Amino acid sequence: MSNFNPANRGISPHLPFGDQRAAPWYGKDILSVKQFSRSDLEYIFGVAHEMREMVTRVGTFDLLKGKILANLFYEPSTRTSSSFTSAMERLGGSVIPINEVRYSSVAKGESLPDTIRTLECYADVIVLRHPETGSAAQAAQYARKPIINAGDGIGEHPTQALLDLFTIREELGTIDGLIVTMLGDLKYGRTVHSLARLLSLYSVSIHYVSPEILRMPKEIIDELPRTMAQAEHTTFDPVLPLTDVLYVTRVQKERFTDEADYESVKGSYIITPETMKAGKEHMIVMHPLPRVGEISIDFDNDPRAAYFRQMEYGLYVRMALLAMVLGKA
Ligand code: ASP
């Protein structure tokens, strides 16, 4: 949403909890992690923490009663889509789910701007996942209502990065001073692109471990501050014993143009109880999921396996973001 001011459009905001317009995130889009400062993150994590406590205590409450979310997904999703639905419903709001654009007017050739203009007639906020990098920013240019980027191709996945950082903070108590290792498909994995950018706001070191053809894009490495230690590797063994956060990703099969390339790198690294013997006792293993063999299910009961807890933290972060952009936090 660009410069949306409801007062200019003859819309009278509903103000039961004080003036929404005074809320710092009211009406804002969430498009890229580049828009956040460190104090923004502390604010979001504070609200997410409160959401966690409220869900634990009462489950569901009416902060967003009467508000409607349009969940528009042009690419498959399980966690992002259902956690936004759950977040909205736990806050007392409701959801228009469009998970299969094949069955919407998109199949008739409707453009993204027209679909967005349509949905904002019915909803107060739009969550968008789309295969093209920059699509969420494009949608925001046309929309009067807030757009939340739920993954734009190989570009960014800002809400995932926020929940990843929240997971690290809740699990390890701090972010500063940690050694983070990202493993797997760092070229096409949008979650690591967003996470590396967010981590650069803290005092951390990042190791990138990937097959040669799936290295972290040079533009991202160059974009991060020179003061942050970053190192690239093709083997995992030397960095595992140093690592506090191991962030594993799947090889993004759907982004390859050549099947043979995919076959040559799939299964490059597999986390098992055996490999993790070399890891610290007090560290965590994360994964944005879905996993397709990178982490053996035999590792799931290890206390360091944080990937299922990570999904739950995502609910609280998405509740916080919805409340914020709708002026209730
Ligand atoms: N669920 C994450 C995403 O949408 C990770 C993945 O698909 O591998 O980017």
Coordinates of C-alpha atoms and ligand atoms in Angstrom, one line a residue:
M1 CA 0.0 0.0 0.0
S2 CA 1.6 3.3 -1.0
N3 CA 1.0 6.3 1.2
F4 CA -2.5 5.1 2.2
N5 CA -4.3 7.5 4.4
P6 CA -7.9 6.4 5.1
A7 CA -8.8 10.0 6.0
N8 CA -8.1 11.0 2.3
R9 CA -10.4 8.4 1.0
G10 CA -13.4 9.1 3.0
I11 CA -13.0 5.9 5.0
S12 CA -13.6 6.2 8.7
P13 CA -11.4 3.8 10.6
H14 CA -12.9 1.9 13.5
L15 CA -11.2 3.0 16.6
P16 CA -12.2 0.9 19.6
F17 CA -8.7 0.6 21.1
G18 CA -7.6 4.2 20.6
D19 CA -6.6 5.9 17.4
Q20 CA -5.3 3.3 15.0
R21 CA -3.5 5.9 13.0
A22 CA -1.2 6.5 15.8
A23 CA 0.0 2.9 15.6
P24 CA 3.4 2.9 13.9
W25 CA 2.7 0.0 11.5
Y26 CA -0.9 0.9 10.6
G27 CA -1.5 0.5 6.9
K28 CA 2.1 -0.5 6.1
D29 CA 3.1 -3.2 3.6
I30 CA 5.5 -6.0 4.7
L31 CA 7.5 -6.5 1.4
S32 CA 11.2 -7.0 2.2
V33 CA 13.3 -7.4 5.3
K34 CA 15.2 -4.4 4.1
Q35 CA 12.5 -2.2 5.6
F36 CA 13.3 -3.2 9.2
S37 CA 15.6 -1.7 11.7
R38 CA 16.8 -3.5 14.7
S39 CA 14.4 -1.6 16.9
D40 CA 11.6 -2.6 14.6
L41 CA 12.5 -6.2 15.1
E42 CA 12.6 -5.8 18.9
Y43 CA 9.1 -4.3 18.6
I44 CA 7.8 -7.1 16.5
F45 CA 9.3 -9.8 18.7
G46 CA 7.8 -8.1 21.8
V47 CA 4.3 -8.2 20.2
A48 CA 4.9 -11.8 19.1
H49 CA 5.9 -12.8 22.6
E50 CA 2.7 -11.3 23.9
M51 CA 0.7 -13.2 21.3
R52 CA 2.4 -16.4 22.4
E53 CA 1.3 -15.7 26.0
M54 CA -2.2 -14.9 25.0
V55 CA -2.6 -18.0 22.9
T56 CA -1.2 -20.1 25.7
R57 CA -3.6 -18.5 28.2
V58 CA -6.8 -18.0 26.2
G59 CA -6.3 -19.5 22.7
T60 CA -8.4 -17.1 20.7
F61 CA -9.3 -13.4 21.3
D62 CA -11.1 -10.7 19.5
L63 CA -8.4 -8.1 18.6
L64 CA -9.2 -8.3 14.9
K65 CA -12.9 -9.0 15.1
G66 CA -14.6 -7.9 11.9
K67 CA -11.4 -7.7 9.9
I68 CA -10.9 -9.9 6.8
L69 CA -7.7 -11.3 5.4
A70 CA -7.4 -12.3 1.7
N71 CA -4.8 -15.2 1.5
L72 CA -3.7 -15.2 -2.2
F73 CA -1.3 -18.0 -3.1
Y74 CA -0.1 -18.5 -6.7
E75 CA 2.4 -21.2 -5.4
P76 CA 2.0 -24.2 -3.1
S77 CA 2.1 -23.6 0.6
T78 CA 1.2 -25.5 3.7
R79 CA 2.7 -23.6 6.7
T80 CA 2.6 -20.0 5.5
S81 CA -0.9 -20.2 4.2
S82 CA -2.4 -22.1 7.2
S83 CA -0.4 -20.1 9.8
F84 CA -1.8 -16.8 8.4
T85 CA -5.3 -18.4 8.5
S86 CA -4.8 -19.5 12.0
A87 CA -3.3 -16.2 13.0
M88 CA -6.2 -14.3 11.7
E89 CA -8.8 -16.6 13.2
R90 CA -7.1 -16.7 16.6
L91 CA -7.4 -12.9 16.6
G92 CA -11.1 -13.1 15.9
G93 CA -10.9 -12.1 12.2
S94 CA -11.8 -14.1 9.1
V95 CA -10.1 -15.2 5.9
I96 CA -10.8 -15.4 2.1
P97 CA -8.6 -18.3 1.1
I98 CA -7.4 -18.4 -2.6
N99 CA -5.0 -21.3 -2.5
E100 CA -5.7 -22.5 -6.0
V101 CA -5.5 -19.6 -8.4
R102 CA -6.3 -22.1 -11.1
Y103 CA -9.9 -21.9 -10.0
S104 CA -10.0 -18.1 -9.8
S105 CA -10.1 -15.5 -12.5
V106 CA -6.3 -15.7 -12.8
A107 CA -7.0 -18.8 -15.0
K108 CA -9.0 -16.5 -17.3
G109 CA -5.9 -14.3 -17.7
E110 CA -6.6 -11.7 -15.0
S111 CA -3.5 -9.6 -14.2
L112 CA -2.0 -9.4 -10.7
P113 CA -3.0 -5.7 -10.3
D114 CA -6.6 -6.5 -11.2
T115 CA -6.8 -9.4 -8.8
I116 CA -5.4 -7.3 -6.0
R117 CA -7.8 -4.4 -6.8
T118 CA -10.6 -7.0 -6.6
L119 CA -9.6 -8.6 -3.3
E120 CA -9.1 -5.3 -1.5
C121 CA -12.7 -4.5 -2.1
Y122 CA -13.5 -7.4 0.2
A123 CA -10.5 -7.6 2.6
D124 CA -8.6 -5.4 4.9
V125 CA -5.2 -7.0 4.3
I126 CA -3.8 -9.2 1.5
V127 CA -1.1 -11.9 2.0
L128 CA 0.5 -12.7 -1.4
R129 CA 2.7 -15.6 -2.6
H130 CA 3.8 -15.4 -6.2
P131 CA 6.5 -17.0 -8.3
E132 CA 7.9 -13.7 -9.6
T133 CA 10.5 -11.8 -7.7
G134 CA 9.2 -8.3 -7.1
S135 CA 5.5 -9.3 -7.4
A136 CA 4.6 -8.2 -3.9
A137 CA 6.1 -4.8 -4.4
Q138 CA 4.2 -4.5 -7.7
A139 CA 1.0 -5.5 -6.0
A140 CA 1.6 -2.9 -3.3
Q141 CA 1.8 -0.1 -6.0
Y142 CA -1.8 -0.8 -6.9
A143 CA -3.2 -1.6 -3.5
R144 CA -4.8 0.7 -1.0
K145 CA -4.7 -2.0 1.6
P146 CA -1.6 -3.5 3.2
I147 CA 0.2 -6.3 1.2
I148 CA 2.2 -8.9 3.1
N149 CA 4.8 -10.7 1.0
A150 CA 4.5 -14.4 1.6
G151 CA 7.3 -15.3 -0.8
D152 CA 8.1 -13.8 -4.2
G153 CA 9.9 -16.4 -6.3
I154 CA 13.5 -16.6 -5.4
G155 CA 13.4 -13.1 -4.0
E156 CA 12.4 -12.8 -0.4
H157 CA 10.2 -14.4 2.3
P158 CA 10.2 -11.7 5.0
T159 CA 7.7 -13.2 7.4
Q160 CA 9.7 -16.5 7.4
A161 CA 12.9 -14.6 8.2
L162 CA 11.1 -12.8 11.1
L163 CA 9.9 -16.0 12.5
D164 CA 13.3 -17.6 12.0
L165 CA 14.9 -14.8 14.0
F166 CA 12.2 -15.0 16.7
T167 CA 12.9 -18.7 16.9
I168 CA 16.6 -18.1 17.5
R169 CA 15.8 -15.5 20.1
E170 CA 13.3 -17.6 22.0
E171 CA 15.4 -20.7 21.8
L172 CA 18.9 -19.4 22.5
G173 CA 18.0 -16.2 24.4
T174 CA 20.1 -14.0 22.2
I175 CA 21.1 -13.3 18.6
D176 CA 24.3 -11.3 19.1
G177 CA 27.5 -13.3 19.2
L178 CA 26.1 -16.4 17.4
I179 CA 27.6 -18.4 14.6
V180 CA 25.0 -19.3 12.0
T181 CA 25.5 -21.9 9.3
M182 CA 23.2 -22.0 6.3
L183 CA 23.3 -25.3 4.5
G184 CA 21.8 -26.5 1.1
D185 CA 20.3 -24.5 -1.7
L186 CA 21.4 -20.9 -1.0
K187 CA 20.9 -19.8 -4.5
Y188 CA 17.2 -20.4 -5.0
G189 CA 16.2 -20.6 -1.3
R190 CA 14.4 -17.3 -0.6
T191 CA 14.3 -17.8 3.1
V192 CA 18.1 -17.7 3.5
H193 CA 18.2 -14.5 1.3
S194 CA 15.9 -12.8 3.8
L195 CA 17.4 -14.3 6.9
A196 CA 21.0 -13.3 6.0
R197 CA 19.9 -9.7 5.5
L198 CA 18.1 -9.6 8.8
L199 CA 21.0 -11.3 10.7
S200 CA 23.2 -8.5 9.4
L201 CA 21.5 -6.2 11.9
Y202 CA 23.1 -8.2 14.7
S203 CA 26.6 -9.1 15.6
V204 CA 26.8 -12.6 14.1
S205 CA 29.0 -14.6 11.8
I206 CA 27.5 -16.6 8.9
H207 CA 28.9 -19.7 7.2
Y208 CA 27.4 -20.6 3.8
V209 CA 27.7 -24.3 2.9
S210 CA 26.4 -25.3 -0.5
P211 CA 27.3 -27.2 -3.7
E212 CA 29.2 -24.9 -6.1
I213 CA 26.1 -24.3 -8.3
L214 CA 23.9 -23.3 -5.4
R215 CA 26.1 -20.7 -3.7
M216 CA 24.6 -17.7 -2.0
P217 CA 24.1 -15.0 -4.6
K218 CA 27.1 -12.6 -4.7
E219 CA 24.8 -9.5 -4.7
I220 CA 23.5 -10.6 -1.3
I221 CA 27.0 -11.3 0.2
D222 CA 28.2 -7.9 -1.2
E223 CA 25.2 -6.1 0.1
L224 CA 25.8 -7.1 3.7
P225 CA 28.0 -5.0 5.9
R226 CA 31.8 -5.6 5.5
T227 CA 32.0 -5.8 9.3
M228 CA 30.0 -9.0 9.3
A229 CA 32.0 -12.2 9.0
Q230 CA 30.8 -14.3 6.0
A231 CA 32.5 -17.4 4.7
E232 CA 31.6 -19.8 1.9
H233 CA 32.3 -23.6 2.0
T234 CA 31.4 -26.7 0.0
T235 CA 32.0 -29.1 2.9
F236 CA 30.1 -29.1 6.1
D237 CA 32.3 -31.0 8.5
P238 CA 34.8 -28.1 9.4
V239 CA 32.0 -25.7 10.4
L240 CA 29.6 -27.9 12.3
P241 CA 31.5 -28.0 15.6
L242 CA 31.5 -24.1 15.6
T243 CA 27.9 -23.7 14.8
D244 CA 25.2 -22.3 17.2
V245 CA 22.3 -22.2 14.6
L246 CA 22.3 -24.7 11.7
Y247 CA 19.7 -23.6 9.1
V248 CA 19.1 -26.4 6.6
T249 CA 17.2 -25.8 3.3
R250 CA 15.9 -28.1 0.7
V251 CA 17.1 -28.0 -2.9
Q252 CA 14.4 -26.0 -4.7
K253 CA 13.6 -28.5 -7.5
E254 CA 10.9 -26.3 -9.0
R255 CA 13.4 -23.4 -9.7
F256 CA 15.8 -25.6 -11.9
T257 CA 15.7 -25.3 -15.6
D258 CA 17.8 -28.4 -16.1
E259 CA 16.7 -31.6 -14.3
A260 CA 20.2 -33.1 -14.6
D261 CA 21.5 -30.1 -12.5
Y262 CA 19.0 -30.9 -9.8
E263 CA 19.9 -34.6 -9.8
S264 CA 23.6 -33.7 -9.5
V265 CA 23.1 -31.7 -6.2
K266 CA 20.1 -33.3 -4.5
G267 CA 21.1 -35.2 -1.4
S268 CA 24.4 -33.3 -1.1
Y269 CA 24.1 -32.9 2.7
I270 CA 22.0 -35.1 5.0
I271 CA 21.7 -34.4 8.7
T272 CA 21.5 -37.5 10.8
P273 CA 22.0 -38.3 14.5
E274 CA 25.5 -39.6 13.5
T275 CA 26.6 -36.4 11.7
M276 CA 25.2 -34.3 14.6
K277 CA 27.5 -36.0 17.1
A278 CA 30.1 -33.4 16.0
G279 CA 27.6 -30.5 16.8
K280 CA 27.5 -28.5 20.1
E281 CA 25.2 -29.7 22.8
H282 CA 23.6 -26.2 23.1
M283 CA 22.7 -25.4 19.5
I284 CA 19.6 -25.6 17.3
V285 CA 18.8 -27.1 13.9
M286 CA 16.3 -25.1 11.9
H287 CA 14.6 -25.7 8.6
P288 CA 11.8 -23.6 6.9
L289 CA 10.2 -26.9 5.7
P290 CA 9.1 -28.8 3.7
R291 CA 12.1 -31.2 4.1
V292 CA 12.7 -33.7 1.3
G293 CA 15.4 -35.8 2.9
E294 CA 17.9 -33.2 4.1
I295 CA 17.2 -34.1 7.7
S296 CA 16.7 -37.7 8.7
I297 CA 13.5 -38.3 10.7
D298 CA 15.8 -40.2 13.2
F299 CA 17.0 -36.8 14.3
D300 CA 13.6 -35.4 15.2
N301 CA 13.6 -36.4 18.8
D302 CA 17.0 -34.7 19.5
P303 CA 16.3 -31.6 21.7
R304 CA 18.4 -29.6 19.2
A305 CA 15.8 -30.2 16.4
A306 CA 14.0 -26.9 16.5
Y307 CA 12.2 -27.1 13.1
F308 CA 8.8 -28.1 14.5
R309 CA 8.9 -25.5 17.3
Q310 CA 9.9 -23.0 14.6
M311 CA 6.5 -23.5 12.8
E312 CA 4.7 -22.6 16.0
Y313 CA 6.8 -19.4 16.5
G314 CA 5.6 -18.5 13.0
L315 CA 2.0 -18.3 14.2
Y316 CA 2.9 -15.7 16.9
V317 CA 4.9 -13.6 14.5
R318 CA 2.1 -13.6 11.9
M319 CA -0.4 -12.7 14.6
A320 CA 1.8 -9.8 15.5
L321 CA 2.2 -8.6 11.9
L322 CA -1.5 -8.7 11.2
A323 CA -2.3 -6.8 14.4
M324 CA 0.3 -4.3 13.6
V325 CA -0.7 -3.5 10.0
L326 CA -4.3 -3.3 11.0
G327 CA -3.5 -0.8 13.6
K328 CA -4.1 -2.9 16.7
A329 CA -0.5 -3.2 18.1
Ligands
ASP1 N1 8.5 -23.0 2.7 C1 9.7 -22.2 2.3 C2 9.4 -21.3 1.2 O1 8.2 -21.1 0.8 C3 10.8 -23.1 2.1 C4 10.8 -24.0 0.9 O2 9.8 -24.1 0.2 O3 11.7 -24.7 0.7 O4 10.3 -20.7 0.7

